Short mmCIF file of C-alpha atoms and ligand atoms in Angstrom, two decimals:
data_model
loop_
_atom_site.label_atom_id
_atom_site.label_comp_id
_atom_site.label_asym_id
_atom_site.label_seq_id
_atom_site.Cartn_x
_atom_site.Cartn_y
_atom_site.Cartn_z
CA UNK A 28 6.00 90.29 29.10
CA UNK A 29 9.05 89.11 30.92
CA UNK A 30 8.83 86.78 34.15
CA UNK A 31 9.84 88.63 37.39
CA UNK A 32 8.50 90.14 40.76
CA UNK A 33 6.19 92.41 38.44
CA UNK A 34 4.10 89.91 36.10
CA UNK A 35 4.32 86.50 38.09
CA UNK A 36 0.71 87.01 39.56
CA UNK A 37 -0.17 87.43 35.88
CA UNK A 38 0.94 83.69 35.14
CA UNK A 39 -1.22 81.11 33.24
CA UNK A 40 -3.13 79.35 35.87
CA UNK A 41 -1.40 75.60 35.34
CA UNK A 42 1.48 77.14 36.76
CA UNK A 43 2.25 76.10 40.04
CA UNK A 44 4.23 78.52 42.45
CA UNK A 45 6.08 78.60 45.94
CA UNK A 46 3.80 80.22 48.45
CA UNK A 47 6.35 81.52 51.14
CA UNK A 48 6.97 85.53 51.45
CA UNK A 49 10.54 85.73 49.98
CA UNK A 50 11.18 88.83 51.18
CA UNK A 51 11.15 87.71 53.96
CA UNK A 52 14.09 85.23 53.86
CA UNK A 53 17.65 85.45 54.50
CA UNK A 54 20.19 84.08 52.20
CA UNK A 55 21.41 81.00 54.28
CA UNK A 56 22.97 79.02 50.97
CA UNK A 57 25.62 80.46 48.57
CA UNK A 58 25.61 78.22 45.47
CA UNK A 59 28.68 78.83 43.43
CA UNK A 60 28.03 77.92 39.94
CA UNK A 61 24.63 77.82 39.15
CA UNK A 62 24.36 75.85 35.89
CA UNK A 63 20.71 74.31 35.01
CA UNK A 64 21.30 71.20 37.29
CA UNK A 65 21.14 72.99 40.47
CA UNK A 66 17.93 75.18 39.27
CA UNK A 67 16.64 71.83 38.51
CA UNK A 68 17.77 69.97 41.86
CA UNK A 69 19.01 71.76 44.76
CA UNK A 70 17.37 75.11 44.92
CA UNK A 71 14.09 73.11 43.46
CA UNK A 72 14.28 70.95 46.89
CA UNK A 73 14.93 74.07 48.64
CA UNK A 74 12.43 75.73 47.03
CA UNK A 75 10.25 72.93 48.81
CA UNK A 76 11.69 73.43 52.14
CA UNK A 77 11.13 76.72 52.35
CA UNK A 78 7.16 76.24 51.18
CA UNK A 79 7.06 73.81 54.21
CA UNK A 80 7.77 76.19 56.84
CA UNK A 81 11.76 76.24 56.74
CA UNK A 82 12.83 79.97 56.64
CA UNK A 83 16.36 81.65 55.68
CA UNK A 84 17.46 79.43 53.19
CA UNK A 85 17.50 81.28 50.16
CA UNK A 86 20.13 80.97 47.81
CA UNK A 87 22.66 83.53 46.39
CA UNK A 88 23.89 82.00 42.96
CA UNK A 89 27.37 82.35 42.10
CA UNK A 90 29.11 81.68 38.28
CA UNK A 91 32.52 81.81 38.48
CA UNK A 92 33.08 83.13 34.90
CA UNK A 93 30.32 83.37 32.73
CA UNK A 94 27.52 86.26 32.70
CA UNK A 95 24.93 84.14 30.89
CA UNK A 96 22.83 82.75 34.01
CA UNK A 97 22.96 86.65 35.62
CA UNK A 98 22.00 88.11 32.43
CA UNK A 99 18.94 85.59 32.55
CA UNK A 100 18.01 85.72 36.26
CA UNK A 101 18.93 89.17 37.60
CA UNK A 102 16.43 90.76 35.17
CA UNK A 103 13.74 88.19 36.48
CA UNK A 104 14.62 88.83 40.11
CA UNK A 105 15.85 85.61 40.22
CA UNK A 106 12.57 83.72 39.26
CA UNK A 107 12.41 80.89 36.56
CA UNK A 108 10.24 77.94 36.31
CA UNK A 109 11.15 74.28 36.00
CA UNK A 110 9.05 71.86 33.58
CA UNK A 111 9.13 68.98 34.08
CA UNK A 112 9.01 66.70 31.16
CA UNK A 113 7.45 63.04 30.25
CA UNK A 114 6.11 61.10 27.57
CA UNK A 115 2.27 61.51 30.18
CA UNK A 116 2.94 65.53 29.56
CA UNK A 117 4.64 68.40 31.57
CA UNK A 118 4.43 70.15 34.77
CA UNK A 119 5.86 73.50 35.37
CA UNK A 120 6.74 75.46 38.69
CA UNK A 121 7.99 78.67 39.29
CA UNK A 122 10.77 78.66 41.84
CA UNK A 123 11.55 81.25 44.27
CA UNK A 124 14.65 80.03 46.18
CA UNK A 125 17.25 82.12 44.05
CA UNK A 126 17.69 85.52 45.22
CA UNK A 127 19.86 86.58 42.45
CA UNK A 128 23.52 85.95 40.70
CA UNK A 129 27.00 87.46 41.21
CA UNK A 130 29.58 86.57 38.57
CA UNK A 131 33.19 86.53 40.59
CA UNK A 132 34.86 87.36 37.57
CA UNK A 133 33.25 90.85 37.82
CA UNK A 134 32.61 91.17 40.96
CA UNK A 135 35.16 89.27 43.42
CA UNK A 136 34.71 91.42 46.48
CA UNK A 137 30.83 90.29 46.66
CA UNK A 138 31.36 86.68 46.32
CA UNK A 139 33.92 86.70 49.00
CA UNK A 140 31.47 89.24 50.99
CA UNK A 141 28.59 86.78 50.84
CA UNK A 142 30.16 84.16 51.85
CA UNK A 143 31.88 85.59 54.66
CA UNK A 144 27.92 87.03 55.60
CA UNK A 145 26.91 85.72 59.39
CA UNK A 146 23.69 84.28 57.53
CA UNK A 147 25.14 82.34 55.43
CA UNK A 148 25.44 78.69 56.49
CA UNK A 149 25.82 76.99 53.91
CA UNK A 150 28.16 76.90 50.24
CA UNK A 151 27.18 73.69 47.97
CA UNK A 152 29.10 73.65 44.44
CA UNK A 153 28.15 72.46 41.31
CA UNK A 154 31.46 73.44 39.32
CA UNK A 155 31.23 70.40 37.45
CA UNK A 156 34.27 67.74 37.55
CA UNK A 157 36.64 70.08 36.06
CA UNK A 158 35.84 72.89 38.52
CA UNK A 159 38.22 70.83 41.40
CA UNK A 160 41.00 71.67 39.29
CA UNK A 161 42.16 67.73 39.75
CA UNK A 162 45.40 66.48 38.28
CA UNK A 163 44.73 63.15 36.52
CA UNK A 164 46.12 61.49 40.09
CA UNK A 165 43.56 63.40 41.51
CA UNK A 166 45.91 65.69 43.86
CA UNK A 167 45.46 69.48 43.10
CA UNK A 168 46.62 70.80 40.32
CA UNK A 169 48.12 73.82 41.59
CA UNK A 170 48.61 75.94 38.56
CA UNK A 171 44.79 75.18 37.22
CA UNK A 172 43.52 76.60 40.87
CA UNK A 173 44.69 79.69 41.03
CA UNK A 174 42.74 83.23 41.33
CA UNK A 175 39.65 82.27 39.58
CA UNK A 176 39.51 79.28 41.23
CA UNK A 177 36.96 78.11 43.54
CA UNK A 178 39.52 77.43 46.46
CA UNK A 179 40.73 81.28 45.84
CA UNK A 180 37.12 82.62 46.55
CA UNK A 181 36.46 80.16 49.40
CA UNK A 182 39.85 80.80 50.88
CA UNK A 183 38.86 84.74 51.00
CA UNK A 184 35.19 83.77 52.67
CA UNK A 185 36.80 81.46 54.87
CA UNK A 186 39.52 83.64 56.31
CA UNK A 187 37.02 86.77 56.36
CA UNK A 188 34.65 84.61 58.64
CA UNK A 189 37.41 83.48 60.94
CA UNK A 190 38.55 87.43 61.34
CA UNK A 191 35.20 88.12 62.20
CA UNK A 192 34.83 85.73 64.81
CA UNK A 193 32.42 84.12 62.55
CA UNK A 194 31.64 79.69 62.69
CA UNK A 195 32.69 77.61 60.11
CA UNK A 196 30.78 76.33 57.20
CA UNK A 197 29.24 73.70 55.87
CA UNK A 198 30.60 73.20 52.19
CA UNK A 199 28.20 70.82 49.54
CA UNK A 200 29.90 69.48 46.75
CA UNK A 201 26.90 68.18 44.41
CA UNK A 202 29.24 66.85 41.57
CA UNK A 203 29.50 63.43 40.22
CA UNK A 204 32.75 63.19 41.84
CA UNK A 205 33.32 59.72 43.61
CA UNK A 206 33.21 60.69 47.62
CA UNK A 207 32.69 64.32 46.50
CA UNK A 208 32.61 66.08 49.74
CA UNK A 209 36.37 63.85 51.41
CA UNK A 210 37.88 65.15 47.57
CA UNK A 211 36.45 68.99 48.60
CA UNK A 212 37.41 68.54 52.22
CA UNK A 213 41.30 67.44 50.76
CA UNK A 214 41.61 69.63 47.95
CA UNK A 215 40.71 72.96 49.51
CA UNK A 216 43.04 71.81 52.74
CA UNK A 217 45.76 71.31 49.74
CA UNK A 218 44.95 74.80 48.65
CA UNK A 219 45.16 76.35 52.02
CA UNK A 220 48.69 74.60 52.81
CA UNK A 221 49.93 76.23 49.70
CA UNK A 222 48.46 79.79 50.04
CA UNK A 223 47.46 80.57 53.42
CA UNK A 224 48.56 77.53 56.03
CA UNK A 225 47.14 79.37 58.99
CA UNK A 226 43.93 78.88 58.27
CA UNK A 227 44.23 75.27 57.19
CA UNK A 228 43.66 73.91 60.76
CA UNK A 229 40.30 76.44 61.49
CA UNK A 230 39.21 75.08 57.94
CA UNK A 231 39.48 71.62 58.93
CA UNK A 232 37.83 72.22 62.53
CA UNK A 233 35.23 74.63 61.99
CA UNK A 234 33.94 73.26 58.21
CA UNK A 235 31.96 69.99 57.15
CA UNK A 236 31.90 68.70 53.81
CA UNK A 237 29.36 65.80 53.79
CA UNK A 238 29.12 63.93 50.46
CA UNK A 239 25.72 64.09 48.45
CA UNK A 240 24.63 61.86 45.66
CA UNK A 241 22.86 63.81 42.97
CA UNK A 242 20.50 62.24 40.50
CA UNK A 243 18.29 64.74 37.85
CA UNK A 244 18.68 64.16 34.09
CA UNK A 245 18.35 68.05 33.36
CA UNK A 246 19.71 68.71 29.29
CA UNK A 247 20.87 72.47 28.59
CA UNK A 248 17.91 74.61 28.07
CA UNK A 249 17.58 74.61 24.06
CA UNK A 250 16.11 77.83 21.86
CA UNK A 251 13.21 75.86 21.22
CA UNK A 252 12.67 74.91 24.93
CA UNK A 253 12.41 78.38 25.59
CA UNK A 254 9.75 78.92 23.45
CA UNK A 255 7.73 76.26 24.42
CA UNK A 256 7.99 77.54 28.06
CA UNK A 257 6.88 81.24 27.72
CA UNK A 258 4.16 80.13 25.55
CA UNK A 259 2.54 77.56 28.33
CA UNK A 260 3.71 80.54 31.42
CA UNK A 261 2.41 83.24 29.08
CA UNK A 262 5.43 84.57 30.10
CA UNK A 263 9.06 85.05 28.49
CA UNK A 264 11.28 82.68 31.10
CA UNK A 265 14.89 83.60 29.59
CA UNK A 266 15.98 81.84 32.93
CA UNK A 267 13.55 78.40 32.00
CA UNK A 268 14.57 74.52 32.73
CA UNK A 269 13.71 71.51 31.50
CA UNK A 270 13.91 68.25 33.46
CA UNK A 271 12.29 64.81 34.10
CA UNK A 272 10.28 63.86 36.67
CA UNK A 273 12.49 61.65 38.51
CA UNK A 274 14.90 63.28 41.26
CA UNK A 275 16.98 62.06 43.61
CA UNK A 276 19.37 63.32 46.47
CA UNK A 277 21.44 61.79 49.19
CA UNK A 278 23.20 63.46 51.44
CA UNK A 279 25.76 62.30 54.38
CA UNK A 280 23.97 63.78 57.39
CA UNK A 281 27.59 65.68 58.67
CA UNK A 282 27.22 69.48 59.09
CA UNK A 283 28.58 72.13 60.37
CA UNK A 284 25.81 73.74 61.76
CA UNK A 285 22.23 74.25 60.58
CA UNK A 286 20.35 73.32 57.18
CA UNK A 287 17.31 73.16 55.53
CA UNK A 288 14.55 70.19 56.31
CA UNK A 289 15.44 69.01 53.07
CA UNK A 290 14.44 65.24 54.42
CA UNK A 291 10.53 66.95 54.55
CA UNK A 292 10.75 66.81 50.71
CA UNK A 293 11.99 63.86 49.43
CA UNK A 294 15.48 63.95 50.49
CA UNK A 295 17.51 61.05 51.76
CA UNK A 296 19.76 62.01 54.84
CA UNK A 297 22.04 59.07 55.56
CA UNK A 298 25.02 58.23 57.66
CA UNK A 299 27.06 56.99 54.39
CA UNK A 300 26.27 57.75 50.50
CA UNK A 301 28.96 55.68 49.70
CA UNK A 302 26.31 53.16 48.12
CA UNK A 303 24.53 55.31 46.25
CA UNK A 304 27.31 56.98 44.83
CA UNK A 305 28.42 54.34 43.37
CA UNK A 306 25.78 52.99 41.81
CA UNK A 307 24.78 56.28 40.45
CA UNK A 308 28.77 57.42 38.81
CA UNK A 309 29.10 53.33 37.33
CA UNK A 310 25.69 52.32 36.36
CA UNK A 311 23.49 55.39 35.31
CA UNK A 312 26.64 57.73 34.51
CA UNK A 313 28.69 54.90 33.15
CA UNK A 314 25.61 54.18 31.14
CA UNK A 315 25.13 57.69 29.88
CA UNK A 316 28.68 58.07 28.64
CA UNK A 317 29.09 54.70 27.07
CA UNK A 318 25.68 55.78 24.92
CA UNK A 319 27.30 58.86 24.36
CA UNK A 320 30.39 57.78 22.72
CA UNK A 321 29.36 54.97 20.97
CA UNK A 322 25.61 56.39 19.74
CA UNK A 323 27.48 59.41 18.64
CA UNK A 324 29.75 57.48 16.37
CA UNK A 325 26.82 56.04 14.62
CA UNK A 326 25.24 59.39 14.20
CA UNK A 327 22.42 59.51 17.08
CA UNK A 328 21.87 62.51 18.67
CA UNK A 329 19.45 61.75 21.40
CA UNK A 330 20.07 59.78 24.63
CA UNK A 331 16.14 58.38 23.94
CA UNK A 332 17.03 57.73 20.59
CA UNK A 333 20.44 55.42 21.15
CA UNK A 334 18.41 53.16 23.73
CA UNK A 335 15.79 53.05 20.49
CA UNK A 336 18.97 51.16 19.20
CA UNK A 337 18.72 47.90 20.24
CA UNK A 338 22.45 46.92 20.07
CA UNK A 339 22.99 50.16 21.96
CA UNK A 340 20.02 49.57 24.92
CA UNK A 341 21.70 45.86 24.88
CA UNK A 342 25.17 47.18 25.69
CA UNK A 343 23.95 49.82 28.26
CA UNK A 344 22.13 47.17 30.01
CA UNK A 345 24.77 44.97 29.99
CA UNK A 346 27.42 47.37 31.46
CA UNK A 347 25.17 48.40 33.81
CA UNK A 348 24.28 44.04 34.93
CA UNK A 349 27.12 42.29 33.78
CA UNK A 350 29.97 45.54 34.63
CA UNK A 351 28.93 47.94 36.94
CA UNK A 352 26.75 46.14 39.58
CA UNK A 353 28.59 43.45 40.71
CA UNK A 354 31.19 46.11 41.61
CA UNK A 355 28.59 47.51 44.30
CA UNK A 356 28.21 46.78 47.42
CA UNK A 357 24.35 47.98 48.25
CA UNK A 358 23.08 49.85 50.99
CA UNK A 359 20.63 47.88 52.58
CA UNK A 360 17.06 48.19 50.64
CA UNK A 361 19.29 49.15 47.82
CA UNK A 362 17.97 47.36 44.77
CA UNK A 363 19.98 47.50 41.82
CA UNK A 364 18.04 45.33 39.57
CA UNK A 365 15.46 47.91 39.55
CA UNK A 366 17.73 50.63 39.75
CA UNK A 367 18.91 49.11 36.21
CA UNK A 368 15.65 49.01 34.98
CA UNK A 369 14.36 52.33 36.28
CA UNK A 370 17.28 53.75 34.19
CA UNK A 371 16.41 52.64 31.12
CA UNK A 372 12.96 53.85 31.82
CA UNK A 373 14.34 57.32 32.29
CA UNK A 374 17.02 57.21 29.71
CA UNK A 375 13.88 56.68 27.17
CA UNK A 376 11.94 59.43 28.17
CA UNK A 377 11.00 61.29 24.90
CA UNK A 378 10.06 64.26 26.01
CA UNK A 379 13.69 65.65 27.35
CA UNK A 380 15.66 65.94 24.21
CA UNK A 381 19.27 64.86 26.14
CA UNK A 382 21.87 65.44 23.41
CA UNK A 383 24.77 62.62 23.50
CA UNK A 384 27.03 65.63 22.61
CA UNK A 385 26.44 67.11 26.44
CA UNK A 386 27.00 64.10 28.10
CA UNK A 387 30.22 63.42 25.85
CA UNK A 388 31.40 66.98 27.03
CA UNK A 389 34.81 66.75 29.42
CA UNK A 390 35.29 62.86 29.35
CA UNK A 391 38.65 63.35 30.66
CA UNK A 392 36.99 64.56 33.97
CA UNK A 393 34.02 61.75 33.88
CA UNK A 394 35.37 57.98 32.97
CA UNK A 395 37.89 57.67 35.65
CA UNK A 396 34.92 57.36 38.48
CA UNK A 397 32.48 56.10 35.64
CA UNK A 398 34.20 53.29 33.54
CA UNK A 399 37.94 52.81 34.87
CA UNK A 400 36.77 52.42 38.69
CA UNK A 401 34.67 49.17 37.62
CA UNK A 402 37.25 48.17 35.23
CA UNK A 403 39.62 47.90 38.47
CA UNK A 404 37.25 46.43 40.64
CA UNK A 405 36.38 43.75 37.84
CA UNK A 406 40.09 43.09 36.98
CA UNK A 407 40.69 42.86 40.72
CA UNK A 408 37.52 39.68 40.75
CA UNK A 409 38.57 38.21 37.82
CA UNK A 410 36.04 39.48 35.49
CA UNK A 411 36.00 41.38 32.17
CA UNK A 412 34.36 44.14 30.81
CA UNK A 413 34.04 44.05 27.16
CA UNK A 414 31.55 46.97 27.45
CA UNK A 415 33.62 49.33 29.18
CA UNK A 416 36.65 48.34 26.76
CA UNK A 417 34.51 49.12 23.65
CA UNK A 418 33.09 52.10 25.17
CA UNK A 419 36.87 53.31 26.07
CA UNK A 420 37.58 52.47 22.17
CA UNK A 421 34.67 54.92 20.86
CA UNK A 422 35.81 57.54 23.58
CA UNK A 423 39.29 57.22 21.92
CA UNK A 424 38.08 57.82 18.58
CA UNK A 425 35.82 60.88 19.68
CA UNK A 426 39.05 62.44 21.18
CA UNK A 427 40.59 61.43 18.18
CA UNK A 428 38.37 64.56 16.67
CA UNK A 429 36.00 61.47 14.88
CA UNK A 430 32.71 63.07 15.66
CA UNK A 431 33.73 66.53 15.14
CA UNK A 432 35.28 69.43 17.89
CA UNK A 433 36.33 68.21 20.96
CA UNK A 434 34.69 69.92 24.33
CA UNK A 435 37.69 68.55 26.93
CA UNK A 436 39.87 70.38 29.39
CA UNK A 437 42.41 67.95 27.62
CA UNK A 438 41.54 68.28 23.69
CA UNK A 439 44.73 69.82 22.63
CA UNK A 440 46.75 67.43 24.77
CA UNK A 441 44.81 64.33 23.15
CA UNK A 442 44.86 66.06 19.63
CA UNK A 443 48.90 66.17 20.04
CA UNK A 444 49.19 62.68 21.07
CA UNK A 445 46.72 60.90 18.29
CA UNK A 446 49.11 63.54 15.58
CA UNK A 447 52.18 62.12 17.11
CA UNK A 448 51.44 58.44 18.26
CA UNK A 449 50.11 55.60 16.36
CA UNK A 450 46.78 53.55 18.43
CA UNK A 451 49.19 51.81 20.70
CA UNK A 452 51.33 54.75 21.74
CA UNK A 453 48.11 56.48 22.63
CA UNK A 454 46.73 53.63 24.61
CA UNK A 455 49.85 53.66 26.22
CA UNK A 456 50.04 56.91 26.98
CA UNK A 457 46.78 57.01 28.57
CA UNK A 458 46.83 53.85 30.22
CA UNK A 459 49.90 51.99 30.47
CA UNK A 460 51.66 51.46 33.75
CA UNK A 461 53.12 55.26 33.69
CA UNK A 462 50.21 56.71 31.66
CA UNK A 463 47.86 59.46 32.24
CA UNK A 464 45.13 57.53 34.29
CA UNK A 465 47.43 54.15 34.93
CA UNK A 466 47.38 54.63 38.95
CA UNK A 467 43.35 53.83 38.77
CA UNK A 468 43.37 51.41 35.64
CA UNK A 469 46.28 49.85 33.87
CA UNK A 470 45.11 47.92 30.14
CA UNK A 471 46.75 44.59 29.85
CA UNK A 472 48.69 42.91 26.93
CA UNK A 473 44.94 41.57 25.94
CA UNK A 474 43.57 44.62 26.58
CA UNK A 475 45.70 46.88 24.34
CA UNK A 476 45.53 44.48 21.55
CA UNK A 477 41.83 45.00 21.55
CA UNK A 478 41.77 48.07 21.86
CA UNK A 479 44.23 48.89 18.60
CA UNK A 480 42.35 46.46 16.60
CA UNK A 481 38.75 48.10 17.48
CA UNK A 482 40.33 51.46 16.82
CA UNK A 483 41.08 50.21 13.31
C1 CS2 B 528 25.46 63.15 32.48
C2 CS2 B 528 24.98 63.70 33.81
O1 CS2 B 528 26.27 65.02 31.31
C3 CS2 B 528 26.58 63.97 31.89
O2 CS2 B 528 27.74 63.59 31.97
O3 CS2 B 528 25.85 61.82 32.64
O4 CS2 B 528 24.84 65.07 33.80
C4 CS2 B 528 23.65 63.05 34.24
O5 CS2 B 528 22.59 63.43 33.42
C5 CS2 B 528 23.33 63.39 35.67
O6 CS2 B 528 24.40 63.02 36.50
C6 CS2 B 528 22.04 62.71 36.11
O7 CS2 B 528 21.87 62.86 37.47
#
């Protein structure tokens, strides 16, 4: 029996499910790609709102290129549940906030249709850092963003909604992007300059891009987890996700017009992320892809696992103390000592299965708002950050090809330079005064030389 409209009455009773009449709900959100973080995070808050009262926010999924999440939600009229996982057991709900998937490589003409709908208020993103099509200066790169591109499909919504007479939008970048929604708000101006300038000053009037923080630990859904899932639902989920318990989200309270109550379930809506940002892309993501390089050079697989590793736990709570907090200025109430702490808690949760290999993914995209950020800030006080340094060392060796295939927008770029250039040449290359990320972190003389010597 597969999950959908037909069989979810005939669920196992533990299973806890949204109680609003989805039918009767417009589709208010377009999500545009609709990976297992947002199932886990977004649509599960909005899932929420809509059980407590809010009505028309349902959620029309968008994947840019890939069929996979259609092919598992379309047959399940968009329904999946989310377990939640922890050592004290699991907790599953079925969600009923998606209404169903388009995939824009198939079928453009929809995407651009829905988003040009008069229901729809809002579009919120999680294309993952690479999806911005970013130059390493962080301008637009203008021959990654081209038709497939997210700006391409907005650009078509946008202008059909200013034909029709329609209001502007309010566009949600959820990506661990450092000020995600002023980098949205510039790059898809940058776009518009370049391929249809009329519309750039309607964009910039009649759209809001408020910045979010976004905080769920949420692995990709494994073979295994699958199983596990149908047999507690009595139910095949093909659409299932796995998360923790924990979740957090912070969003700058700047739209364009209305949105869901998400502040009525557990939301934080606040005149500045900034903050929490922060703290979240240098201490929990720093954290994560420090474990990730160096636990996977020492063969761990598991993000629980490496903080079993003492030396490794030691070094994640150091960058996190020693590196990445005194670069923060908190919010008020903002307590980073715990934060730190709370962290590790998470990080050791045994019951997710978060492979180091995921988090390693796209690197490139990740360590300039996760490690070279604080390195700046640290260089800038006087302070150094051996952590960082030997994490950027184990990051070199993994796009070195040390730990096997490289998963990078960049691999065959870094697989040219480490078969052309000896360890200094690379290190140059990457970040010397002219080199690839040099305009957000430079190494010094000190820093090179241990760098090359650590890299053997
Ligand atoms: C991780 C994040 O894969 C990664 O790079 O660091 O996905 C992390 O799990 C989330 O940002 C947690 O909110």
């Amino acid at each position: 029996m597969r999950l959908s409209r037909a069989t979810q009455d005939r669920l196992a009773p533990g299973v806890q499910s949204y109680g609003y009449d989805r039918d009767a709900q417009a589709s208010g959100i377009v999500h545009i790609g609709i990976g297992a973080f947002h199932r886990a995070h977004q649509a599960w808050y909005t899932d929420r709102a809509m059980d407590s009262g809010d009505r028309d926010w349902a959620i029309t999924g968008v994947s840019l290129r890939s069929p996979g999440v259609a092919a598992q939600l379309n047959p399940q009229d968009g329904l999946y549940t989310l377990s939640e996982r922890s050592a004290d057991g699991t907790r599953i709900r079925l969600i009923g906030a998606v209404r169903g998937v388009l995939v824009a490589s198939e079928t453009p003409a929809a995407v651009v249709e829905r988003i040009a709908a008069p229901e729809t208020r809002i579009v919120s993103f999680t294309i993952t850092e690479k999806g911005y099509c970013r130059a390493a200066d962080g301008s637009l790169d203008t021959d990654l963003a081209g038709d497939g591109s997210v700006y391409a499909f907005l650009g078509a919504g946008l202008a059909a909604r200013r034909r029709a007479g329609l209001g502007g939008l309010s566009l949600l970048s959820c990506d661990n992007l450092a000020d995600n929604g002023r980098q949205l708000a510039r790059l898809m101006s940058a776009w518009l300059e370049r391929h249809d300038p009329d519309l750039r000053g309607w964009f910039e009037h009649e759209c809001a891009c408020p910045s979010t923080m976004i905080d769920r630990i949420v692995p990709a859904t494994a073979p295994a987890d699958r199983i596990a899932v149908s047999a507690a639902i009595g139910a095949t989920d093909e659409g299932a996700i796995v998360t923790e318990p924990f979740s957090q989200w912070v969003i700058e309270d700047r739209f364009a017009g209305p949105r869901p109550r998400w502040e009525g379930v557990g939301a934080q809506l606040v005149p500045s992320v900034e903050a929490y940002e922060t703290a979240k892309l240098r201490m929990l993501n720093g954290a994560h892809s420090a474990l990730a390089y160096l636990g996977l050079q020492q063969g761990v697989a598991y993000v629980h696992e490496a903080v079993g590793v003492p030396a490794l736990r030691d070094m994640a709570d150091r960058l996190m103390r020693d590196e990445a907090a005194p670069t923060i200025a908190p919010a008020s109430g903002q307590d980073l000592d715990a934060y730190r702490h709370d962290l590790l808690a998470r990080f050791g949760n045994p019951a997710l299965g978060h492979r180091l290999a995921q988090i390693a993914m796209d690197g490139s995209q990740k360590i300039p708002q996760r490690w070279l950020e604080t390195l700046a800030a640290n260089r800038a006080a006087g302070r150094r950050s051996p952590v960082i340094l030997a994490a950027i060392a184990a990051w070199l060796r993994h796009v070195r090809g040390d730990n096997g295939p490289v998963d990078d927008p960049l691999a065959e770029r870094f697989a040219e330079l480490w078969a052309t250039q000896d360890a200094r040449g690379v290190i140059q290359t990457l970040f010397g005064a002219q080199g690839m990320f040099g305009a957000i972190w430079q190494a010094g003389e000190g820093e090179i030389a241990e760098l090359v010597a650590s890299l053997g």
